[in-house]
PDB file of C-alpha atoms and ligand atoms in Angstrom:
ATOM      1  CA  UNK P   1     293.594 200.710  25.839  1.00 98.00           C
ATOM      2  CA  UNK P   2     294.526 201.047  29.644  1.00 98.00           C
ATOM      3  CA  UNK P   3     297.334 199.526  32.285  1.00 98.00           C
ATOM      4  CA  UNK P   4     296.323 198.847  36.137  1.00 98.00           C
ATOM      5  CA  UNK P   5     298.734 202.354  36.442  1.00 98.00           C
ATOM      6  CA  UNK P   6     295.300 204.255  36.046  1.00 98.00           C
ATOM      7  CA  UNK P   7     293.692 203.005  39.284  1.00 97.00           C
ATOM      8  CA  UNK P   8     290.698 202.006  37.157  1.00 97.00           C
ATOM      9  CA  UNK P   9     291.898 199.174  34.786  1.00 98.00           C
ATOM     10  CA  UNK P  10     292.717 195.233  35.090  1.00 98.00           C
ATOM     11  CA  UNK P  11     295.403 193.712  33.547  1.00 98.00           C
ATOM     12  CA  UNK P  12     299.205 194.212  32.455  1.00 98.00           C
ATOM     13  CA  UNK P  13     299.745 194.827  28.678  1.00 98.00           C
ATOM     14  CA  UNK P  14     301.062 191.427  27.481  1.00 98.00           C
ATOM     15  CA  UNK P  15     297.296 190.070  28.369  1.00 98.00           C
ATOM     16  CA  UNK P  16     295.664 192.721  26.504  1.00 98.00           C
ATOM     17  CA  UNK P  17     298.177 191.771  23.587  1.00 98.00           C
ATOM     18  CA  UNK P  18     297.096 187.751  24.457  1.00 98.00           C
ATOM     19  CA  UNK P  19     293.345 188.239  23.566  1.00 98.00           C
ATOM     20  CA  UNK P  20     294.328 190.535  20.412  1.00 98.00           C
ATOM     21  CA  UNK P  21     296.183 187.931  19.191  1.00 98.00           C
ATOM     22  CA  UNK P  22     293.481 185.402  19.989  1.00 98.00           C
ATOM     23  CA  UNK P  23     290.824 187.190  18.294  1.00 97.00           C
ATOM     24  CA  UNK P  24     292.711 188.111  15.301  1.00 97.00           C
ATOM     25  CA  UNK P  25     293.421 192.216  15.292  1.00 97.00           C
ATOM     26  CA  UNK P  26     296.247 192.994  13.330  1.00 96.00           C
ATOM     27  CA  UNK P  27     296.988 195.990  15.518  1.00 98.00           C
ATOM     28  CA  UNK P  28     296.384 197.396  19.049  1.00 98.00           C
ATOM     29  CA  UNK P  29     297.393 200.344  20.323  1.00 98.00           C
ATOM     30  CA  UNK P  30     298.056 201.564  24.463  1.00 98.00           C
ATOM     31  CA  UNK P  31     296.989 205.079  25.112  1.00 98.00           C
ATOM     32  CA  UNK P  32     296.460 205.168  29.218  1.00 98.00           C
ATOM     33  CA  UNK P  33     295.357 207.721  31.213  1.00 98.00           C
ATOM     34  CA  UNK P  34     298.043 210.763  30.855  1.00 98.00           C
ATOM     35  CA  UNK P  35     299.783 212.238  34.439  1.00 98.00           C
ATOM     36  CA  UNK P  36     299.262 215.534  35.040  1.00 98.00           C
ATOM     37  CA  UNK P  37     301.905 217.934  36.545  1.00 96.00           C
ATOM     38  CA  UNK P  38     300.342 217.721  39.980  1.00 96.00           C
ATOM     39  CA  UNK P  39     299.826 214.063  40.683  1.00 97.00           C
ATOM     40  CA  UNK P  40     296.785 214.757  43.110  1.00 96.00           C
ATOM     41  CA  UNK P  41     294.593 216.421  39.906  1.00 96.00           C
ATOM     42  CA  UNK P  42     292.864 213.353  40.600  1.00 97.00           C
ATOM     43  CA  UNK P  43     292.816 209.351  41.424  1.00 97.00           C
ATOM     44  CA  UNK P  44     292.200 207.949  37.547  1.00 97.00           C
ATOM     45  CA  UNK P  45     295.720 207.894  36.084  1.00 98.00           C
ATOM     46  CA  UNK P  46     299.171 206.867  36.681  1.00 98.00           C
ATOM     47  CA  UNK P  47     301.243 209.337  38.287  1.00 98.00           C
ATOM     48  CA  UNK P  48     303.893 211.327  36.576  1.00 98.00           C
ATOM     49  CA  UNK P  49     306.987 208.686  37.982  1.00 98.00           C
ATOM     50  CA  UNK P  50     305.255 205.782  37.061  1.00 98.00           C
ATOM     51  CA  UNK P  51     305.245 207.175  33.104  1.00 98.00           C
ATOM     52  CA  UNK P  52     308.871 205.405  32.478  1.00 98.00           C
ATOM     53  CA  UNK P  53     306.867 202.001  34.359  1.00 98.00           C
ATOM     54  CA  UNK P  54     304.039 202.433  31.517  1.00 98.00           C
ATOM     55  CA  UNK P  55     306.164 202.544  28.311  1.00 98.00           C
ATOM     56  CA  UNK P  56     308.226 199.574  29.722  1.00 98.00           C
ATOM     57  CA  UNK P  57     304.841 197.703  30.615  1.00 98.00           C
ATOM     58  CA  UNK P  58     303.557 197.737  26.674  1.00 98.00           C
ATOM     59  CA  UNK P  59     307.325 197.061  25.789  1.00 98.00           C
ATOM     60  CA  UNK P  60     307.515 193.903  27.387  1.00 98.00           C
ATOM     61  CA  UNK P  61     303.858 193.151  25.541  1.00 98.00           C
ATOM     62  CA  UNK P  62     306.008 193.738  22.286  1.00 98.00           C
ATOM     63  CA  UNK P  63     308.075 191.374  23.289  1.00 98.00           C
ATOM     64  CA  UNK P  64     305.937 188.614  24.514  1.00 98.00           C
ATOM     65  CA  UNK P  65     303.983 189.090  20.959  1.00 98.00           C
ATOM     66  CA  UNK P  66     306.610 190.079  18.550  1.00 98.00           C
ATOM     67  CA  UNK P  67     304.304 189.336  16.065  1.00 97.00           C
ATOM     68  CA  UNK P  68     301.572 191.690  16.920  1.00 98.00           C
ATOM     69  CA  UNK P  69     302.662 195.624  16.237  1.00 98.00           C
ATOM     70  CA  UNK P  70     301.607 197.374  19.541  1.00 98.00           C
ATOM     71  CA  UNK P  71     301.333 201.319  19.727  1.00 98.00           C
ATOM     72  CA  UNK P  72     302.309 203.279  22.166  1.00 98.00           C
ATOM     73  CA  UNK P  73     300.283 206.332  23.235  1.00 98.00           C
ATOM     74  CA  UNK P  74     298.494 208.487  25.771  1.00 98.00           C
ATOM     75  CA  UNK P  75     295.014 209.258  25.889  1.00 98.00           C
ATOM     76  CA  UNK P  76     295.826 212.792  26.959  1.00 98.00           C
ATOM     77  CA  UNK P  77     293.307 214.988  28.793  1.00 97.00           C
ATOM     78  CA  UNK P  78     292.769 218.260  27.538  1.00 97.00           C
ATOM     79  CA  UNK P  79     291.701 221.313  29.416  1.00 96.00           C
ATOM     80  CA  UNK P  80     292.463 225.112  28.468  1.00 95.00           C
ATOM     81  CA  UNK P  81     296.330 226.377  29.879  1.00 96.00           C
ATOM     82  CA  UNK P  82     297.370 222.295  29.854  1.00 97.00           C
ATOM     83  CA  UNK P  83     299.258 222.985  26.207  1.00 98.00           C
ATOM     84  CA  UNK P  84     302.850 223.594  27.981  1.00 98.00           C
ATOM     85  CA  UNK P  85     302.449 220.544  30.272  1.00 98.00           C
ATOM     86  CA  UNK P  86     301.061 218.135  27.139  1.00 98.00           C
ATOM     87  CA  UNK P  87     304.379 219.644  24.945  1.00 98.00           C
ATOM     88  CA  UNK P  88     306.299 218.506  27.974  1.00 98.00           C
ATOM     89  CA  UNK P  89     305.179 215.216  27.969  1.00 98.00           C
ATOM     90  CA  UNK P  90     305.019 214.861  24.372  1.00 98.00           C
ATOM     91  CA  UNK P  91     308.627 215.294  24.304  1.00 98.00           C
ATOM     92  CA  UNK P  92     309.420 212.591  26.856  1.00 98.00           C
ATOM     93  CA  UNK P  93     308.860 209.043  24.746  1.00 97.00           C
ATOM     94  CA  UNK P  94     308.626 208.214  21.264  1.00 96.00           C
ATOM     95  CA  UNK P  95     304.602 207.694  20.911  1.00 98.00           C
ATOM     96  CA  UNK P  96     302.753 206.313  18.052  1.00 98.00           C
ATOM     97  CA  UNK P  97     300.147 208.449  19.148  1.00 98.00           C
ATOM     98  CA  UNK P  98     298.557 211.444  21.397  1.00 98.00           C
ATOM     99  CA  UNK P  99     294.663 210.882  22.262  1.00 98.00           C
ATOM    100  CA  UNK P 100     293.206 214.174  23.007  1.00 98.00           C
ATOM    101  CA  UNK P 101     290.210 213.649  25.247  1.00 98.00           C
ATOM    102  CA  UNK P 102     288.080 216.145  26.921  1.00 98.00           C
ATOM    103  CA  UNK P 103     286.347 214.598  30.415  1.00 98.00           C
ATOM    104  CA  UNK P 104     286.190 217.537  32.397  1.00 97.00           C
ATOM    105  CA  UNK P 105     283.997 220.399  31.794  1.00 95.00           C
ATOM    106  CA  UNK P 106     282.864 223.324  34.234  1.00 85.00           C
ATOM    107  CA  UNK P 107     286.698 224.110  35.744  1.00 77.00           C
ATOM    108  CA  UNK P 108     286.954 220.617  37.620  1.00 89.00           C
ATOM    109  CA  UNK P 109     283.822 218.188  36.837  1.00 96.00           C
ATOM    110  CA  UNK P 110     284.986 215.302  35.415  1.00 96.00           C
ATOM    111  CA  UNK P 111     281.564 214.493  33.689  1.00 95.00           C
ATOM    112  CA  UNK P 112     281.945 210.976  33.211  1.00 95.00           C
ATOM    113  CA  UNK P 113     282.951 210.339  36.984  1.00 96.00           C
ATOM    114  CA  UNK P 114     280.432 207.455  38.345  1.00 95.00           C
ATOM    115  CA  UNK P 115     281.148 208.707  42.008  1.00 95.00           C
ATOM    116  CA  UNK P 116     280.061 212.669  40.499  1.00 95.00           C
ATOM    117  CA  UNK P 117     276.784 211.836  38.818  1.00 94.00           C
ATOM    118  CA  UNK P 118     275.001 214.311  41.101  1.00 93.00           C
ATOM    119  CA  UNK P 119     276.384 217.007  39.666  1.00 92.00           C
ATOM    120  CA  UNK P 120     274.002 216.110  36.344  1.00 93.00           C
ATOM    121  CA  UNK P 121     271.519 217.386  38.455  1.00 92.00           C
ATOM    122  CA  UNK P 122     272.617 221.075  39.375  1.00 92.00           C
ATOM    123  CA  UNK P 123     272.959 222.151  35.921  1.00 91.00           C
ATOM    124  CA  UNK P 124     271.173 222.508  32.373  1.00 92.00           C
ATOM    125  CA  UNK P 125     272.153 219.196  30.286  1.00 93.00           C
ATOM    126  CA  UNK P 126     272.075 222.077  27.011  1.00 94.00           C
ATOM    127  CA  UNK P 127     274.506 224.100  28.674  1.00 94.00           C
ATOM    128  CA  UNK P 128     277.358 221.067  29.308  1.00 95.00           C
ATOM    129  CA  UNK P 129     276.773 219.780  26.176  1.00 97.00           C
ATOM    130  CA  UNK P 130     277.670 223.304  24.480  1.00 97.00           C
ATOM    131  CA  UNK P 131     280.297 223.704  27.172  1.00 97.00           C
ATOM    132  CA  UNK P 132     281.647 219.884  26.260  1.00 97.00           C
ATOM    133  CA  UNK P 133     281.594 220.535  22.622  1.00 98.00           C
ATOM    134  CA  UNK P 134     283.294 223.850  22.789  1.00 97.00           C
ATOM    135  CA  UNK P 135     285.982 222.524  24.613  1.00 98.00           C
ATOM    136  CA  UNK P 136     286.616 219.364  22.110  1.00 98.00           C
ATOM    137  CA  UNK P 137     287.043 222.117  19.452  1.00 98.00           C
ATOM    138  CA  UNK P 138     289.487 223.862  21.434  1.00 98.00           C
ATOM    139  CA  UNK P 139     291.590 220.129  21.712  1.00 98.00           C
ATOM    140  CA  UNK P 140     290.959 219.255  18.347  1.00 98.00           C
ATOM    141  CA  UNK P 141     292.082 222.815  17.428  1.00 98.00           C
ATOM    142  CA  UNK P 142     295.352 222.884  19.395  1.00 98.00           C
ATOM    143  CA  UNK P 143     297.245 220.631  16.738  1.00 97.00           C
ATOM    144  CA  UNK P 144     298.242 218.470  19.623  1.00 98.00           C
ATOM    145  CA  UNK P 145     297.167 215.342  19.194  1.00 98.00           C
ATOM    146  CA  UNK P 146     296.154 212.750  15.809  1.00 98.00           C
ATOM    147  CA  UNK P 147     292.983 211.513  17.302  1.00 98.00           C
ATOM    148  CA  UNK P 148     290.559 213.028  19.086  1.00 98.00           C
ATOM    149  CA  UNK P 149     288.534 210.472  21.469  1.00 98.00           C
ATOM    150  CA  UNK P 150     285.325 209.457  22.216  1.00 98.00           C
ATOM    151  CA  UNK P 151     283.768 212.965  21.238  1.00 98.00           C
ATOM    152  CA  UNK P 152     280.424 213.265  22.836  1.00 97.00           C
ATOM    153  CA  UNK P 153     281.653 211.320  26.646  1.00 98.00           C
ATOM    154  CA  UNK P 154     278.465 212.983  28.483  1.00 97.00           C
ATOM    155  CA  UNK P 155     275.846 210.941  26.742  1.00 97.00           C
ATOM    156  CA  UNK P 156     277.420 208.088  29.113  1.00 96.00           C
ATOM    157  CA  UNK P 157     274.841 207.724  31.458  1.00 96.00           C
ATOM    158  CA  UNK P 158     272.369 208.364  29.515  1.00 93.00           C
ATOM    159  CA  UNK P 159     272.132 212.433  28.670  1.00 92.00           C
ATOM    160  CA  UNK P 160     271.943 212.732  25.065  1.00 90.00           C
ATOM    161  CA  UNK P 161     272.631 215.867  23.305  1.00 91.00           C
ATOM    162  CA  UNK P 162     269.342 218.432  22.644  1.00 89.00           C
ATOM    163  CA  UNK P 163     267.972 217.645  18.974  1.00 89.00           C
ATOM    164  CA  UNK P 164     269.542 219.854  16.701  1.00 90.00           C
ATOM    165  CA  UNK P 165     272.527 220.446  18.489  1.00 94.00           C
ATOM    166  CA  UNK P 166     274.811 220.238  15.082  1.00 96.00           C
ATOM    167  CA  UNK P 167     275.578 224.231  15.616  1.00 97.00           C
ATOM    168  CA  UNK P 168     277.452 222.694  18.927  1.00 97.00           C
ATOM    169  CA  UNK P 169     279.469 220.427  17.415  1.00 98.00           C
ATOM    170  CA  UNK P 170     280.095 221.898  13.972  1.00 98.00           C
ATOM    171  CA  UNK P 171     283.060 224.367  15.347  1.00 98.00           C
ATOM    172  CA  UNK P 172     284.711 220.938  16.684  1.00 98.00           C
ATOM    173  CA  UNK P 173     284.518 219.165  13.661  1.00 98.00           C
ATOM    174  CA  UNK P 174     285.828 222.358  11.638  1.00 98.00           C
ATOM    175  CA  UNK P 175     288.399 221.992  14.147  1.00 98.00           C
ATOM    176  CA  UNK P 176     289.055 218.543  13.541  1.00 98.00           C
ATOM    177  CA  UNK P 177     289.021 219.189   9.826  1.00 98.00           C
ATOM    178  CA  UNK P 178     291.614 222.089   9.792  1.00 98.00           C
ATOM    179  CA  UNK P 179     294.355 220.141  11.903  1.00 98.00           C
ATOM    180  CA  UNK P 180     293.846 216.832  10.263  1.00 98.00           C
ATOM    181  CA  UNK P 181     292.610 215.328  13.233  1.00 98.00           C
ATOM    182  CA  UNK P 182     291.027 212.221  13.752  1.00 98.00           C
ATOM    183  CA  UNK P 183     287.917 210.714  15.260  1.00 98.00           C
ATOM    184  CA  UNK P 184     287.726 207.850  17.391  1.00 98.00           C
ATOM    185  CA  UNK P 185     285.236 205.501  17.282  1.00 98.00           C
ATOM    186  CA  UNK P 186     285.155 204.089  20.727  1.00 98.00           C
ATOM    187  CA  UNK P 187     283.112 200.806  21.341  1.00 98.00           C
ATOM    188  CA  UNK P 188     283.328 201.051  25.165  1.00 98.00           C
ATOM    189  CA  UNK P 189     279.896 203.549  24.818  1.00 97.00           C
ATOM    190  CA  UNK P 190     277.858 200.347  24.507  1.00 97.00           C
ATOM    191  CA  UNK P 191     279.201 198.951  27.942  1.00 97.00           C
ATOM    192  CA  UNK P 192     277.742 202.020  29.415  1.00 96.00           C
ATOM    193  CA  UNK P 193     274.011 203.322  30.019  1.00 96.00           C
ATOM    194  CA  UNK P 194     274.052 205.112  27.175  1.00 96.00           C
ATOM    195  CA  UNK P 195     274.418 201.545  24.907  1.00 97.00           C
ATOM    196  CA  UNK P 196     275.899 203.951  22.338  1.00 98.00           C
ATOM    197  CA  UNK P 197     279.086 203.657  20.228  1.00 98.00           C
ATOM    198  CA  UNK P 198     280.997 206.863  21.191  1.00 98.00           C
ATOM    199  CA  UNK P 199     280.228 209.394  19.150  1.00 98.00           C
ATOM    200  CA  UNK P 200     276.505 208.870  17.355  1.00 97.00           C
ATOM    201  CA  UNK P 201     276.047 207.954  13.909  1.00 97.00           C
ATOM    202  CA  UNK P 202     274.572 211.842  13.154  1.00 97.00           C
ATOM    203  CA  UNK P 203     278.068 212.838  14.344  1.00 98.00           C
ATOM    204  CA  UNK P 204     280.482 210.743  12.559  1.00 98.00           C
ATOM    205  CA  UNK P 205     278.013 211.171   9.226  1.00 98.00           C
ATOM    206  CA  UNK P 206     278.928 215.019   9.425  1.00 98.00           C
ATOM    207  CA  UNK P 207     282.447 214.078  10.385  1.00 98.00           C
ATOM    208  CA  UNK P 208     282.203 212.078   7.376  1.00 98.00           C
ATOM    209  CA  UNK P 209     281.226 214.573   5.282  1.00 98.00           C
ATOM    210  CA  UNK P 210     283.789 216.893   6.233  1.00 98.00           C
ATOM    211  CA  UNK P 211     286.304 214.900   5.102  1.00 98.00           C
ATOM    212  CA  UNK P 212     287.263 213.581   8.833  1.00 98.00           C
ATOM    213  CA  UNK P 213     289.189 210.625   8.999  1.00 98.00           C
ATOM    214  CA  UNK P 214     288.459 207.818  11.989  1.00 98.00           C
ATOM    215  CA  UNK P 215     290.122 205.278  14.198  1.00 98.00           C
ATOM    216  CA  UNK P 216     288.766 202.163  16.201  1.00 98.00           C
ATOM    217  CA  UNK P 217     288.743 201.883  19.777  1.00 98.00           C
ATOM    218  CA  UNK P 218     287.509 199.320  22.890  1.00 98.00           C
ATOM    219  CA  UNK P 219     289.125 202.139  25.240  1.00 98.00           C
ATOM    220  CA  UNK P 220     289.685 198.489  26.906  1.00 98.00           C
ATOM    221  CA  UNK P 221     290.045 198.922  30.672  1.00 98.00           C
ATOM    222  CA  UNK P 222     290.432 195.046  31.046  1.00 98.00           C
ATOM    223  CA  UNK P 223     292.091 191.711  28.280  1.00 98.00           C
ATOM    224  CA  UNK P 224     288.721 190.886  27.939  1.00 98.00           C
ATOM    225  CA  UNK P 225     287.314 194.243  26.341  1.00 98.00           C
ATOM    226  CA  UNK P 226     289.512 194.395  23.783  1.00 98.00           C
ATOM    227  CA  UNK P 227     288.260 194.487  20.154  1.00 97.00           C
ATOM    228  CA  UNK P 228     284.906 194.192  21.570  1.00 97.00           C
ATOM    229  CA  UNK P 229     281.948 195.334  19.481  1.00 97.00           C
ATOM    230  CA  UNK P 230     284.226 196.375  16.679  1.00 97.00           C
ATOM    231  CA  UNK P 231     282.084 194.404  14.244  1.00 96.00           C
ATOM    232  CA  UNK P 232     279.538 196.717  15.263  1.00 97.00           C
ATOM    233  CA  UNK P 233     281.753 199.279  15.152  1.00 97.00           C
ATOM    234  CA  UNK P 234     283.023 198.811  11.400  1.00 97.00           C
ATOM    235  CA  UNK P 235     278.561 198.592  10.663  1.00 97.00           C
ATOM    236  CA  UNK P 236     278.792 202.078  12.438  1.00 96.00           C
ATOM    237  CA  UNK P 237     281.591 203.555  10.033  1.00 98.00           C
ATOM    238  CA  UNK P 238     280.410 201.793   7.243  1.00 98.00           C
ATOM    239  CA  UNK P 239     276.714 203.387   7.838  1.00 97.00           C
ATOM    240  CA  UNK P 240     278.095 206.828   8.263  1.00 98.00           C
ATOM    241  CA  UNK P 241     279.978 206.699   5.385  1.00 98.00           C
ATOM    242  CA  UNK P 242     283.160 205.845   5.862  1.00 98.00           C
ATOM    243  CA  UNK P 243     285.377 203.195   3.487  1.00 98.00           C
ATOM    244  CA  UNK P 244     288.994 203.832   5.457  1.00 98.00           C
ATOM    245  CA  UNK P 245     290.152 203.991   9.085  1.00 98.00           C
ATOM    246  CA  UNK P 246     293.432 205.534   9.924  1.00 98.00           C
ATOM    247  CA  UNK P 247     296.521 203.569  12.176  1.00 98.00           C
ATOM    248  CA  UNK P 248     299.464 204.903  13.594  1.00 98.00           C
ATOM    249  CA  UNK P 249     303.019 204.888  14.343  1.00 98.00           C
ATOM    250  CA  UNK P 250     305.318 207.112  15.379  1.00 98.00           C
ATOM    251  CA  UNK P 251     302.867 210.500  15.107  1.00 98.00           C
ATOM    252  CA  UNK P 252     302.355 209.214  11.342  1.00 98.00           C
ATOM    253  CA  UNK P 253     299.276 207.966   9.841  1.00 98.00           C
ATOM    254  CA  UNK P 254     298.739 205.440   7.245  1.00 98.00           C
ATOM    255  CA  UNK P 255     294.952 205.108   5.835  1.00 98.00           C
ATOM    256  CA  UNK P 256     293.521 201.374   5.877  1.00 97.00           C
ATOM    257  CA  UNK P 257     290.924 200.193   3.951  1.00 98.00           C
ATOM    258  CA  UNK P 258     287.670 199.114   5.753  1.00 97.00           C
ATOM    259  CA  UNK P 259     287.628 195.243   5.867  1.00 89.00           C
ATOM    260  CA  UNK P 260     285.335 194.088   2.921  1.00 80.00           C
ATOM    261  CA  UNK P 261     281.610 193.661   4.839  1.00 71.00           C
ATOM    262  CA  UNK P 262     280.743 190.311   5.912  1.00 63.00           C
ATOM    263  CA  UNK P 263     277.293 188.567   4.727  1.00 51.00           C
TER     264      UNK P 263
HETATM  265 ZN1  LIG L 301     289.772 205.001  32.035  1.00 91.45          ZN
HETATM  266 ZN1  LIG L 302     288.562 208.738  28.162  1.00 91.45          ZN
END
């Protein structure tokens, strides 16, 4: 979940914690939008002096809501060379978890950028999917973060990955595999033109069958979004396979049970 410190979110903290506790999750979790070293890389995250602001934003939602245990993380973007600069900020709080996310493919193309949908249209959709996927395998692969997040972003508006494009994804989910790394499921998909849980139920069923372990996400970007869809979500997991989900505190999983299905 985000903080108003991206640019792109609604919201302090303590509201997001509000609704949780008002629709009954046991556990939430922050992982905003990680600075990078140069705090013009973009305008979608907080910059690198507001990261002390961030932590003390979901502290004060622990709290308001002592009763609710509330993660702190980063979603953490990952693109080839960034390893020094996520070590550095890995180092700098105490975080329940690191959300590796690829959004950029293509040197500097964030592909899930409303205001840089054009760009869909100068290149093959096959080749950014295999250049998407490749790069996911390369986070996953880094042993740098415990959850890698919504893994297949570019269907967002809409561009769904070529049938049989499992030779794609398979190195990622080797990846994923080999580093213990899990896989979000991420409801905010279905909010999106795409109207697709992030990532599709052929990829979590061969996640599943490799032995992948998941998470649950809203990837809320306002109080409102959060735990929304997740009863769709848990039909997702359930469908694919899955009986557990993992949660985490400080860089330490524990493996939950699926709530029992509802008739
Ligand atoms: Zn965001
Ligand atoms: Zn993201």
């Amino acid at each position: 979940m985000h903080t108003p410190l991206c640019r792109h979110a609604t919201g302090e903290p303590t509201a997001y914690a509000a609704h949780a506790v008002k629709i009954g999750l046991k556990e939430i979790g922050f992982s905003d939008h990680s600075p990078m070293r140069a705090d013009d890389f973009d305008n979608w995250r907080m910059r690198f002096d507001q990261l002390a602001e961030y932590v003390e934003k979901v502290q004060e939602a622990r709290r308001d809501f002592p009763q609710l245990p509330i993660r702190l993380g980063l979603e953490v973007d990952y693109l080839p060379g960034l390893e020094p600069w996520i070590e550095e900020l890995t180092a700098l709080h105490p975080w329940d978890y690191l959300m590796g996310s690829v959004h950029y493919v293509s040197g500097n193309w964030d592909v899930d950028n409303p205001f840089r949908r054009e760009e869909w249209t100068k290149r093959e959709p096959a080749t950014i999917w295999a250049e998407y996927f490749q790069r996911l395998a390369q986070a996953a692969g880094s042993g740098l973060f415990d959850i890698i997040g919504h893994a297949d972003l570019p269907k967002k508006f809409g561009c769904v990955p070529p049938a049989n494009c499992r030779a794609m994804y398979l190195p990622f989910l080797e990846a994923a595999r080999a580093k213990d790394v899990a896989v979000e499921l991420n409801t905010a998909g279905l909010r999106k033109d795409c109207r697709e849980i992030y990532p599709s139920l052929e990829i979590l069923r061969a996640a599943c069958a490799h032995g992948i372990a998941i998470t649950f996400g809203s990837d809320s970007h306002a109080p409102e979004e959060v735990g929304l869809n997740f009863a769709e979500a848990l039909a997702w997991a359930r469908q694919a396979g899955f009986t557990h989900s993992r949660a985490f505190e400080q860089r330490k999983f524990k493996t939950l049970p699926l709530p029992a299905a509802s008739t």
